[in-house]
Amino acid sequence: MTSWIPCSQDDYPALKAVADTRNESCAPTFPFEKYEWTDLDEELLSGCPAPTFDPESPHLPHRRTLIDFLYDVVDRYKLSKRTLHSAAHFLDKFCMAFEVRKSVLQIVATCSLVIAAKFEEREEMIPAYSRLSGELQRNHQMREFREMEVKILNELGWRTRCITPVHAVMHFLSKGILFKSDVIGGRPIRPEIEFDVRHHAENYLDLVVLDYGFRNFNSLVIGAAVVHASRKSVNMKEVWPKELEEMTSFSEEAIKPCSNLILQRMRANRALQDYDAFLLSAESPFTPDNNFAV
C-alpha cells in the first residue's frame, strides 16, 4: 500500500517559501485563477506526497478516459485546476492500493473529485452527488457515493491536502518568473511575453495530469520543470537564471529530465493532433467520403 513520506522543508525550500507567505495575499504576475495562499497550512507544508508510480496498476488502461471525464466535469462546473490535479492524485493513490473493477472506476473518480473540491473550492462551488450522478455512464445510489468517499478518505489517511504541480506553478508565478535581465532574440522581453509563458504553462500542466509517466517526479520538480519548459518555449536566451534556481531550490540539471519529457510529450501530442486533422481533411485519402469497405 502506498504511503505518504514526509519531506523536510530543508529538503524543499520552496515549501518553506509558501509557508512564509501564508499570511499574505499574493497577487500572481499572471494568475491562473484567484487564489489565497493562506489556504496552505503548516500541516500541509510539513510534508508532501512521495512520487507514486506503478506501471502494473490495473487502472492504467482506463486512466486517460477517467482524467478526460474529470476534466469535462471540472470545466462544466467551473472548478479549478487545483481540484483536477488533486482529484487525479487521489484517484491514482486509491487505484494503486486496491484492484478496482472497471465498472466502479467512474464512481471512484467522481468521489475523488468531490473530496478535492471540498478542500480547494468555496462551499457553494462543490458539486452535489445528486447532480454528478447524471454525468456517469451507470446509475448509482447516493449510498454508493458516500461509501466510496469514506473508502478513499480512509486510504488517504484523511490527509486530503497536498501540493500538486498546479500549486507549485502558482507559487512560482506569484514570485515572478520573468526578469529585467531576460532576453529573447537579442532584445529585452516584451510585456506580452507574460501571456505566452502563461499559455505554455497551462498547456503543460494539462499534459502532466493526463500522462501517468509524470508520477515518477515530485510535484515541486514538475512545477519547476513546467516553468523551465515554458521559458524555453518562448526562446528565452537564459532559460534557468540564478534567480529561478534560488527561488525553486532546483538546479537546471535537476529539472531538465522532467522538462525535456514535457516538451517531448507535447511534440508527440501535437504531431498526433496534426495527423488526426490530416485524416479528416480533404487532402486525406481516408476521409469518410471514400469507401474502403471490403
PDB file of C-alpha atoms in Angstrom:
ATOM      1  CA  MET A   1       0.000   0.000   0.000  1.00  0.00           C
ATOM      2  CA  THR A   2       1.342   3.407  -0.946  1.00  0.00           C
ATOM      3  CA  SER A   3       2.193   5.716   1.935  1.00  0.00           C
ATOM      4  CA  TRP A   4       2.867   9.400   2.373  1.00  0.00           C
ATOM      5  CA  ILE A   5       6.519  10.185   3.071  1.00  0.00           C
ATOM      6  CA  PRO A   6       7.153  13.465   4.910  1.00  0.00           C
ATOM      7  CA  CYS A   7       9.670  15.851   3.385  1.00  0.00           C
ATOM      8  CA  SER A   8      11.714  18.319   5.377  1.00  0.00           C
ATOM      9  CA  GLN A   9      11.357  21.974   4.444  1.00  0.00           C
ATOM     10  CA  ASP A  10      15.141  21.994   4.380  1.00  0.00           C
ATOM     11  CA  ASP A  11      14.938  19.485   1.516  1.00  0.00           C
ATOM     12  CA  TYR A  12      12.416  21.612  -0.368  1.00  0.00           C
ATOM     13  CA  PRO A  13      12.937  25.313   0.473  1.00  0.00           C
ATOM     14  CA  ALA A  14      10.120  26.158  -1.943  1.00  0.00           C
ATOM     15  CA  LEU A  15       7.730  24.677   0.619  1.00  0.00           C
ATOM     16  CA  LYS A  16       9.139  26.998   3.264  1.00  0.00           C
ATOM     17  CA  ALA A  17       8.675  29.893   0.841  1.00  0.00           C
ATOM     18  CA  VAL A  18       4.979  29.041   0.568  1.00  0.00           C
ATOM     19  CA  ALA A  19       4.737  28.842   4.355  1.00  0.00           C
ATOM     20  CA  ASP A  20       6.324  32.274   4.671  1.00  0.00           C
ATOM     21  CA  THR A  21       3.565  33.768   2.511  1.00  0.00           C
ATOM     22  CA  ARG A  22       0.632  32.050   4.215  1.00  0.00           C
ATOM     23  CA  ASN A  23      -0.466  35.272   5.924  1.00  0.00           C
ATOM     24  CA  GLU A  24      -0.027  37.396   2.819  1.00  0.00           C
ATOM     25  CA  SER A  25      -2.338  37.942  -0.120  1.00  0.00           C
ATOM     26  CA  CYS A  26      -0.234  37.059  -3.143  1.00  0.00           C
ATOM     27  CA  ALA A  27      -1.093  38.630  -6.475  1.00  0.00           C
ATOM     28  CA  PRO A  28       0.459  36.391  -9.148  1.00  0.00           C
ATOM     29  CA  THR A  29       2.017  38.153 -12.137  1.00  0.00           C
ATOM     30  CA  PHE A  30      -0.411  36.316 -14.395  1.00  0.00           C
ATOM     31  CA  PRO A  31      -2.604  34.157 -12.145  1.00  0.00           C
ATOM     32  CA  PHE A  32      -4.326  31.019 -13.368  1.00  0.00           C
ATOM     33  CA  GLU A  33      -7.187  31.949 -11.055  1.00  0.00           C
ATOM     34  CA  LYS A  34      -7.805  33.957  -7.907  1.00  0.00           C
ATOM     35  CA  TYR A  35      -6.174  32.057  -5.071  1.00  0.00           C
ATOM     36  CA  GLU A  36      -5.164  32.814  -1.498  1.00  0.00           C
ATOM     37  CA  TRP A  37      -2.040  31.070  -0.262  1.00  0.00           C
ATOM     38  CA  THR A  38      -3.461  31.237   3.252  1.00  0.00           C
ATOM     39  CA  ASP A  39      -5.239  28.014   2.320  1.00  0.00           C
ATOM     40  CA  LEU A  40      -1.900  26.228   2.688  1.00  0.00           C
ATOM     41  CA  ASP A  41      -1.313  25.402   6.351  1.00  0.00           C
ATOM     42  CA  GLU A  42       1.614  24.163   8.420  1.00  0.00           C
ATOM     43  CA  GLU A  43       0.447  20.541   8.352  1.00  0.00           C
ATOM     44  CA  LEU A  44       0.498  20.526   4.558  1.00  0.00           C
ATOM     45  CA  LEU A  45       3.853  22.265   4.344  1.00  0.00           C
ATOM     46  CA  SER A  46       5.493  19.827   6.756  1.00  0.00           C
ATOM     47  CA  GLY A  47       5.147  17.047   4.208  1.00  0.00           C
ATOM     48  CA  CYS A  48       4.396  16.304   0.596  1.00  0.00           C
ATOM     49  CA  PRO A  49       3.283  13.193  -1.271  1.00  0.00           C
ATOM     50  CA  ALA A  50       6.103  10.976  -2.445  1.00  0.00           C
ATOM     51  CA  PRO A  51       6.120  10.185  -6.157  1.00  0.00           C
ATOM     52  CA  THR A  52       3.864   7.209  -6.760  1.00  0.00           C
ATOM     53  CA  PHE A  53       4.365   5.186  -9.906  1.00  0.00           C
ATOM     54  CA  ASP A  54       3.163   1.653 -10.511  1.00  0.00           C
ATOM     55  CA  PRO A  55       3.358   0.581 -14.175  1.00  0.00           C
ATOM     56  CA  GLU A  56       1.320  -2.523 -13.324  1.00  0.00           C
ATOM     57  CA  SER A  57      -1.636  -0.681 -11.795  1.00  0.00           C
ATOM     58  CA  PRO A  58      -4.848  -2.188 -13.262  1.00  0.00           C
ATOM     59  CA  HIS A  59      -6.480   1.214 -13.765  1.00  0.00           C
ATOM     60  CA  LEU A  60      -3.849   2.461 -16.227  1.00  0.00           C
ATOM     61  CA  PRO A  61      -5.589   1.276 -19.428  1.00  0.00           C
ATOM     62  CA  HIS A  62      -8.602   3.380 -18.397  1.00  0.00           C
ATOM     63  CA  ARG A  63      -6.782   6.296 -16.749  1.00  0.00           C
ATOM     64  CA  ARG A  64      -6.782   8.634 -19.758  1.00  0.00           C
ATOM     65  CA  THR A  65     -10.544   8.208 -20.153  1.00  0.00           C
ATOM     66  CA  LEU A  66     -11.058   8.856 -16.435  1.00  0.00           C
ATOM     67  CA  ILE A  67      -8.947  12.039 -16.473  1.00  0.00           C
ATOM     68  CA  ASP A  68     -10.779  13.246 -19.582  1.00  0.00           C
ATOM     69  CA  PHE A  69     -14.031  12.626 -17.700  1.00  0.00           C
ATOM     70  CA  LEU A  70     -12.760  14.621 -14.704  1.00  0.00           C
ATOM     71  CA  TYR A  71     -11.579  17.405 -16.993  1.00  0.00           C
ATOM     72  CA  ASP A  72     -15.043  17.679 -18.563  1.00  0.00           C
ATOM     73  CA  VAL A  73     -16.727  17.805 -15.141  1.00  0.00           C
ATOM     74  CA  VAL A  74     -14.261  20.423 -13.874  1.00  0.00           C
ATOM     75  CA  ASP A  75     -14.948  22.537 -16.946  1.00  0.00           C
ATOM     76  CA  ARG A  76     -18.713  22.127 -16.763  1.00  0.00           C
ATOM     77  CA  TYR A  77     -18.932  23.023 -13.071  1.00  0.00           C
ATOM     78  CA  LYS A  78     -16.267  25.769 -13.352  1.00  0.00           C
ATOM     79  CA  LEU A  79     -13.953  24.161 -10.825  1.00  0.00           C
ATOM     80  CA  SER A  80     -10.248  24.954 -10.533  1.00  0.00           C
ATOM     81  CA  LYS A  81      -7.241  23.156 -11.975  1.00  0.00           C
ATOM     82  CA  ARG A  82      -6.140  22.590  -8.372  1.00  0.00           C
ATOM     83  CA  THR A  83      -9.222  20.434  -7.887  1.00  0.00           C
ATOM     84  CA  LEU A  84      -8.496  18.492 -11.068  1.00  0.00           C
ATOM     85  CA  HIS A  85      -4.885  17.733 -10.131  1.00  0.00           C
ATOM     86  CA  SER A  86      -5.778  16.810  -6.550  1.00  0.00           C
ATOM     87  CA  ALA A  87      -8.574  14.527  -7.756  1.00  0.00           C
ATOM     88  CA  ALA A  88      -6.177  12.788 -10.158  1.00  0.00           C
ATOM     89  CA  HIS A  89      -3.744  12.240  -7.275  1.00  0.00           C
ATOM     90  CA  PHE A  90      -6.474  10.734  -5.070  1.00  0.00           C
ATOM     91  CA  LEU A  91      -7.684   8.533  -7.936  1.00  0.00           C
ATOM     92  CA  ASP A  92      -4.207   7.161  -8.633  1.00  0.00           C
ATOM     93  CA  LYS A  93      -3.439   6.576  -4.975  1.00  0.00           C
ATOM     94  CA  PHE A  94      -6.662   4.656  -4.373  1.00  0.00           C
ATOM     95  CA  CYS A  95      -6.428   2.572  -7.543  1.00  0.00           C
ATOM     96  CA  MET A  96      -2.847   1.576  -6.754  1.00  0.00           C
ATOM     97  CA  ALA A  97      -3.924   0.333  -3.324  1.00  0.00           C
ATOM     98  CA  PHE A  98      -6.958  -1.636  -4.500  1.00  0.00           C
ATOM     99  CA  GLU A  99      -7.856  -3.608  -7.594  1.00  0.00           C
ATOM    100  CA  VAL A 100     -10.892  -1.624  -8.703  1.00  0.00           C
ATOM    101  CA  ARG A 101     -13.374  -3.144 -11.138  1.00  0.00           C
ATOM    102  CA  LYS A 102     -13.803  -1.271 -14.400  1.00  0.00           C
ATOM    103  CA  SER A 103     -17.492  -0.699 -13.648  1.00  0.00           C
ATOM    104  CA  VAL A 104     -16.579   1.122 -10.419  1.00  0.00           C
ATOM    105  CA  LEU A 105     -13.753   3.332 -11.737  1.00  0.00           C
ATOM    106  CA  GLN A 106     -16.010   6.215 -12.699  1.00  0.00           C
ATOM    107  CA  ILE A 107     -17.558   6.450  -9.248  1.00  0.00           C
ATOM    108  CA  VAL A 108     -14.047   6.418  -7.720  1.00  0.00           C
ATOM    109  CA  ALA A 109     -13.069   9.299  -9.999  1.00  0.00           C
ATOM    110  CA  THR A 110     -16.248  11.213  -9.105  1.00  0.00           C
ATOM    111  CA  CYS A 111     -15.741  10.799  -5.354  1.00  0.00           C
ATOM    112  CA  SER A 112     -12.071  11.787  -5.716  1.00  0.00           C
ATOM    113  CA  LEU A 113     -13.215  14.966  -7.439  1.00  0.00           C
ATOM    114  CA  VAL A 114     -15.723  15.832  -4.707  1.00  0.00           C
ATOM    115  CA  ILE A 115     -13.143  15.227  -1.976  1.00  0.00           C
ATOM    116  CA  ALA A 116     -10.702  17.508  -3.783  1.00  0.00           C
ATOM    117  CA  ALA A 117     -13.379  20.165  -4.309  1.00  0.00           C
ATOM    118  CA  LYS A 118     -14.238  20.191  -0.609  1.00  0.00           C
ATOM    119  CA  PHE A 119     -10.718  21.349   0.163  1.00  0.00           C
ATOM    120  CA  GLU A 120      -9.989  23.501  -2.889  1.00  0.00           C
ATOM    121  CA  GLU A 121     -13.278  25.253  -3.711  1.00  0.00           C
ATOM    122  CA  ARG A 122     -15.708  27.568  -1.997  1.00  0.00           C
ATOM    123  CA  GLU A 123     -18.589  25.698  -0.434  1.00  0.00           C
ATOM    124  CA  GLU A 124     -21.139  26.891  -2.974  1.00  0.00           C
ATOM    125  CA  MET A 125     -18.953  25.551  -5.814  1.00  0.00           C
ATOM    126  CA  ILE A 126     -18.816  21.949  -4.545  1.00  0.00           C
ATOM    127  CA  PRO A 127     -20.965  19.814  -6.874  1.00  0.00           C
ATOM    128  CA  ALA A 128     -23.512  17.547  -5.213  1.00  0.00           C
ATOM    129  CA  TYR A 129     -23.523  13.827  -5.909  1.00  0.00           C
ATOM    130  CA  SER A 130     -27.171  14.111  -6.930  1.00  0.00           C
ATOM    131  CA  ARG A 131     -26.056  16.324  -9.826  1.00  0.00           C
ATOM    132  CA  LEU A 132     -22.892  14.425 -10.668  1.00  0.00           C
ATOM    133  CA  SER A 133     -24.724  11.100 -10.877  1.00  0.00           C
ATOM    134  CA  GLY A 134     -26.134  12.236 -14.195  1.00  0.00           C
ATOM    135  CA  GLU A 135     -22.596  12.504 -15.602  1.00  0.00           C
ATOM    136  CA  LEU A 136     -21.870   8.810 -15.024  1.00  0.00           C
ATOM    137  CA  GLN A 137     -22.479   6.039 -17.530  1.00  0.00           C
ATOM    138  CA  ARG A 138     -24.178   3.853 -14.899  1.00  0.00           C
ATOM    139  CA  ASN A 139     -26.810   4.698 -12.319  1.00  0.00           C
ATOM    140  CA  HIS A 140     -25.599   4.728  -8.727  1.00  0.00           C
ATOM    141  CA  GLN A 141     -27.414   5.187  -5.445  1.00  0.00           C
ATOM    142  CA  MET A 142     -26.360   8.010  -3.136  1.00  0.00           C
ATOM    143  CA  ARG A 143     -25.282   5.375  -0.610  1.00  0.00           C
ATOM    144  CA  GLU A 144     -22.653   4.107  -3.066  1.00  0.00           C
ATOM    145  CA  PHE A 145     -21.119   7.584  -3.385  1.00  0.00           C
ATOM    146  CA  ARG A 146     -20.971   8.063   0.383  1.00  0.00           C
ATOM    147  CA  GLU A 147     -19.446   4.633   0.974  1.00  0.00           C
ATOM    148  CA  MET A 148     -16.834   5.121  -1.742  1.00  0.00           C
ATOM    149  CA  GLU A 149     -15.924   8.579  -0.422  1.00  0.00           C
ATOM    150  CA  VAL A 150     -15.226   7.088   3.027  1.00  0.00           C
ATOM    151  CA  LYS A 151     -13.119   4.297   1.483  1.00  0.00           C
ATOM    152  CA  ILE A 152     -10.987   6.818  -0.406  1.00  0.00           C
ATOM    153  CA  LEU A 153     -10.594   9.006   2.683  1.00  0.00           C
ATOM    154  CA  ASN A 154      -9.520   6.010   4.738  1.00  0.00           C
ATOM    155  CA  GLU A 155      -6.897   5.103   2.143  1.00  0.00           C
ATOM    156  CA  LEU A 156      -5.652   8.699   2.184  1.00  0.00           C
ATOM    157  CA  GLY A 157      -5.461   8.554   5.962  1.00  0.00           C
ATOM    158  CA  TRP A 158      -7.830  11.553   5.837  1.00  0.00           C
ATOM    159  CA  ARG A 159      -4.910  13.643   4.599  1.00  0.00           C
ATOM    160  CA  THR A 160      -6.573  15.434   1.739  1.00  0.00           C
ATOM    161  CA  ARG A 161      -4.285  18.445   1.344  1.00  0.00           C
ATOM    162  CA  CYS A 162      -1.337  18.026  -0.969  1.00  0.00           C
ATOM    163  CA  ILE A 163       0.905  20.151  -3.138  1.00  0.00           C
ATOM    164  CA  THR A 164       0.242  19.358  -6.775  1.00  0.00           C
ATOM    165  CA  PRO A 165       2.115  20.703  -9.818  1.00  0.00           C
ATOM    166  CA  VAL A 166      -0.547  23.413 -10.133  1.00  0.00           C
ATOM    167  CA  HIS A 167       0.088  24.626  -6.575  1.00  0.00           C
ATOM    168  CA  ALA A 168       3.825  24.713  -7.259  1.00  0.00           C
ATOM    169  CA  VAL A 169       3.482  26.625 -10.544  1.00  0.00           C
ATOM    170  CA  MET A 170       1.083  29.136  -9.000  1.00  0.00           C
ATOM    171  CA  HIS A 171       3.553  29.755  -6.204  1.00  0.00           C
ATOM    172  CA  PHE A 172       6.423  30.305  -8.637  1.00  0.00           C
ATOM    173  CA  LEU A 173       4.240  32.633 -10.713  1.00  0.00           C
ATOM    174  CA  SER A 174       3.343  34.622  -7.611  1.00  0.00           C
ATOM    175  CA  LYS A 175       7.054  35.157  -7.000  1.00  0.00           C
ATOM    176  CA  GLY A 176       7.649  36.125 -10.633  1.00  0.00           C
ATOM    177  CA  ILE A 177       9.403  34.008 -13.258  1.00  0.00           C
ATOM    178  CA  LEU A 178      10.314  36.805 -15.696  1.00  0.00           C
ATOM    179  CA  PHE A 179      13.164  39.204 -15.002  1.00  0.00           C
ATOM    180  CA  LYS A 180      14.511  42.510 -16.314  1.00  0.00           C
ATOM    181  CA  SER A 181      17.652  40.718 -17.487  1.00  0.00           C
ATOM    182  CA  ASP A 182      15.669  38.289 -19.689  1.00  0.00           C
ATOM    183  CA  VAL A 183      16.449  38.474 -23.408  1.00  0.00           C
ATOM    184  CA  ILE A 184      14.772  36.934 -26.466  1.00  0.00           C
ATOM    185  CA  GLY A 185      16.438  37.234 -29.856  1.00  0.00           C
ATOM    186  CA  GLY A 186      18.966  39.717 -28.520  1.00  0.00           C
ATOM    187  CA  ARG A 187      16.251  42.094 -27.278  1.00  0.00           C
ATOM    188  CA  PRO A 188      14.608  42.693 -23.894  1.00  0.00           C
ATOM    189  CA  ILE A 189      11.358  40.798 -23.433  1.00  0.00           C
ATOM    190  CA  ARG A 190       8.068  42.433 -24.425  1.00  0.00           C
ATOM    191  CA  PRO A 191       5.164  42.700 -21.929  1.00  0.00           C
ATOM    192  CA  GLU A 192       3.049  40.230 -23.925  1.00  0.00           C
ATOM    193  CA  ILE A 193       5.626  37.502 -23.280  1.00  0.00           C
ATOM    194  CA  GLU A 194       3.968  37.095 -19.879  1.00  0.00           C
ATOM    195  CA  PHE A 195       0.798  35.798 -21.532  1.00  0.00           C
ATOM    196  CA  ASP A 196       2.781  33.495 -23.843  1.00  0.00           C
ATOM    197  CA  VAL A 197       4.564  31.960 -20.872  1.00  0.00           C
ATOM    198  CA  ARG A 198       1.303  31.508 -19.017  1.00  0.00           C
ATOM    199  CA  HIS A 199      -0.300  29.859 -22.056  1.00  0.00           C
ATOM    200  CA  HIS A 200       2.544  27.343 -22.292  1.00  0.00           C
ATOM    201  CA  ALA A 201       2.399  26.666 -18.550  1.00  0.00           C
ATOM    202  CA  GLU A 202      -1.337  25.953 -18.696  1.00  0.00           C
ATOM    203  CA  ASN A 203      -0.864  23.546 -21.605  1.00  0.00           C
ATOM    204  CA  TYR A 204       1.992  21.743 -19.880  1.00  0.00           C
ATOM    205  CA  LEU A 205       0.009  21.379 -16.665  1.00  0.00           C
ATOM    206  CA  ASP A 206      -2.838  19.813 -18.648  1.00  0.00           C
ATOM    207  CA  LEU A 207      -0.315  17.423 -20.146  1.00  0.00           C
ATOM    208  CA  VAL A 208       1.271  16.286 -16.882  1.00  0.00           C
ATOM    209  CA  VAL A 209      -2.064  15.463 -15.248  1.00  0.00           C
ATOM    210  CA  LEU A 210      -3.048  13.333 -18.252  1.00  0.00           C
ATOM    211  CA  ASP A 211       0.262  11.487 -18.565  1.00  0.00           C
ATOM    212  CA  TYR A 212       0.800   8.936 -15.808  1.00  0.00           C
ATOM    213  CA  GLY A 213       4.535   8.839 -16.535  1.00  0.00           C
ATOM    214  CA  PHE A 214       4.976  12.121 -14.667  1.00  0.00           C
ATOM    215  CA  ARG A 215       4.068  10.344 -11.441  1.00  0.00           C
ATOM    216  CA  ASN A 216       7.787   9.467 -11.387  1.00  0.00           C
ATOM    217  CA  PHE A 217       8.526  13.055 -10.344  1.00  0.00           C
ATOM    218  CA  ASN A 218       7.828  15.052  -7.205  1.00  0.00           C
ATOM    219  CA  SER A 219       5.185  17.761  -7.660  1.00  0.00           C
ATOM    220  CA  LEU A 220       7.673  20.555  -6.952  1.00  0.00           C
ATOM    221  CA  VAL A 221      10.054  19.165  -9.560  1.00  0.00           C
ATOM    222  CA  ILE A 222       7.204  19.083 -12.074  1.00  0.00           C
ATOM    223  CA  GLY A 223       6.230  22.649 -11.188  1.00  0.00           C
ATOM    224  CA  ALA A 224       9.784  23.894 -11.693  1.00  0.00           C
ATOM    225  CA  ALA A 225      10.042  21.880 -14.923  1.00  0.00           C
ATOM    226  CA  VAL A 226       6.834  23.484 -16.233  1.00  0.00           C
ATOM    227  CA  VAL A 227       8.380  26.903 -15.627  1.00  0.00           C
ATOM    228  CA  HIS A 228      11.598  25.794 -17.350  1.00  0.00           C
ATOM    229  CA  ALA A 229       9.750  24.360 -20.362  1.00  0.00           C
ATOM    230  CA  SER A 230       7.546  27.467 -20.647  1.00  0.00           C
ATOM    231  CA  ARG A 231      10.530  29.817 -20.712  1.00  0.00           C
ATOM    232  CA  LYS A 232      12.313  27.573 -23.199  1.00  0.00           C
ATOM    233  CA  SER A 233       9.231  27.545 -25.443  1.00  0.00           C
ATOM    234  CA  VAL A 234       9.362  31.335 -25.848  1.00  0.00           C
ATOM    235  CA  ASN A 235      13.069  31.086 -26.794  1.00  0.00           C
ATOM    236  CA  MET A 236      14.409  32.766 -23.675  1.00  0.00           C
ATOM    237  CA  LYS A 237      18.175  33.163 -24.029  1.00  0.00           C
ATOM    238  CA  GLU A 238      18.883  32.110 -20.443  1.00  0.00           C
ATOM    239  CA  VAL A 239      16.231  29.554 -19.635  1.00  0.00           C
ATOM    240  CA  TRP A 240      17.128  28.981 -15.981  1.00  0.00           C
ATOM    241  CA  PRO A 241      18.812  32.054 -14.468  1.00  0.00           C
ATOM    242  CA  LYS A 242      20.185  32.112 -10.946  1.00  0.00           C
ATOM    243  CA  GLU A 243      17.022  33.880  -9.709  1.00  0.00           C
ATOM    244  CA  LEU A 244      14.917  30.814 -10.574  1.00  0.00           C
ATOM    245  CA  GLU A 245      17.462  28.420  -9.122  1.00  0.00           C
ATOM    246  CA  GLU A 246      17.360  30.325  -5.842  1.00  0.00           C
ATOM    247  CA  MET A 247      13.569  30.627  -5.870  1.00  0.00           C
ATOM    248  CA  THR A 248      12.844  26.956  -6.594  1.00  0.00           C
ATOM    249  CA  SER A 249      15.959  25.466  -4.933  1.00  0.00           C
ATOM    250  CA  PHE A 250      16.459  23.315  -8.043  1.00  0.00           C
ATOM    251  CA  SER A 251      19.418  23.463 -10.394  1.00  0.00           C
ATOM    252  CA  GLU A 252      18.728  23.258 -14.116  1.00  0.00           C
ATOM    253  CA  GLU A 253      20.315  19.801 -14.214  1.00  0.00           C
ATOM    254  CA  ALA A 254      17.866  18.582 -11.565  1.00  0.00           C
ATOM    255  CA  ILE A 255      14.746  19.544 -13.536  1.00  0.00           C
ATOM    256  CA  LYS A 256      15.931  19.004 -17.097  1.00  0.00           C
ATOM    257  CA  PRO A 257      14.834  15.330 -17.299  1.00  0.00           C
ATOM    258  CA  CYS A 258      11.272  16.322 -16.405  1.00  0.00           C
ATOM    259  CA  SER A 259      11.317  19.462 -18.583  1.00  0.00           C
ATOM    260  CA  ASN A 260      12.639  17.528 -21.578  1.00  0.00           C
ATOM    261  CA  LEU A 261       9.949  14.890 -21.076  1.00  0.00           C
ATOM    262  CA  ILE A 262       7.262  17.604 -21.014  1.00  0.00           C
ATOM    263  CA  LEU A 263       8.492  19.063 -24.311  1.00  0.00           C
ATOM    264  CA  GLN A 264       8.924  15.621 -25.875  1.00  0.00           C
ATOM    265  CA  ARG A 265       5.399  14.509 -24.937  1.00  0.00           C
ATOM    266  CA  MET A 266       3.935  17.814 -26.087  1.00  0.00           C
ATOM    267  CA  ARG A 267       5.599  17.488 -29.502  1.00  0.00           C
ATOM    268  CA  ALA A 268       4.280  13.933 -29.805  1.00  0.00           C
ATOM    269  CA  ASN A 269       0.752  15.067 -28.896  1.00  0.00           C
ATOM    270  CA  ARG A 270       0.845  17.878 -31.436  1.00  0.00           C
ATOM    271  CA  ALA A 271       2.089  15.527 -34.139  1.00  0.00           C
ATOM    272  CA  LEU A 272      -0.785  13.166 -33.352  1.00  0.00           C
ATOM    273  CA  GLN A 273      -3.281  16.032 -33.467  1.00  0.00           C
ATOM    274  CA  ASP A 274      -1.880  17.172 -36.811  1.00  0.00           C
ATOM    275  CA  TYR A 275      -2.193  13.623 -38.153  1.00  0.00           C
ATOM    276  CA  ASP A 276      -5.792  13.346 -36.938  1.00  0.00           C
ATOM    277  CA  ALA A 277      -6.562  16.673 -38.605  1.00  0.00           C
ATOM    278  CA  PHE A 278      -4.994  15.400 -41.828  1.00  0.00           C
ATOM    279  CA  LEU A 279      -7.152  12.257 -41.754  1.00  0.00           C
ATOM    280  CA  LEU A 280     -10.247  14.470 -41.570  1.00  0.00           C
ATOM    281  CA  SER A 281      -9.058  16.897 -44.230  1.00  0.00           C
ATOM    282  CA  ALA A 282      -9.992  16.973 -47.895  1.00  0.00           C
ATOM    283  CA  GLU A 283      -6.425  16.033 -48.852  1.00  0.00           C
ATOM    284  CA  SER A 284      -6.553  12.774 -46.945  1.00  0.00           C
ATOM    285  CA  PRO A 285      -7.416   9.543 -48.831  1.00  0.00           C
ATOM    286  CA  PHE A 286      -9.091   8.311 -45.640  1.00  0.00           C
ATOM    287  CA  THR A 287     -11.954  10.812 -45.492  1.00  0.00           C
ATOM    288  CA  PRO A 288     -15.420   9.416 -44.759  1.00  0.00           C
ATOM    289  CA  ASP A 289     -16.395  10.124 -48.405  1.00  0.00           C
ATOM    290  CA  ASN A 290     -14.048   7.405 -49.602  1.00  0.00           C
ATOM    291  CA  ASN A 291     -15.380   3.889 -49.484  1.00  0.00           C
ATOM    292  CA  PHE A 292     -12.709   1.376 -48.475  1.00  0.00           C
ATOM    293  CA  ALA A 293     -15.107  -1.356 -47.473  1.00  0.00           C
ATOM    294  CA  VAL A 294     -14.122  -4.874 -48.471  1.00  0.00           C
TER     295      VAL A 294
END
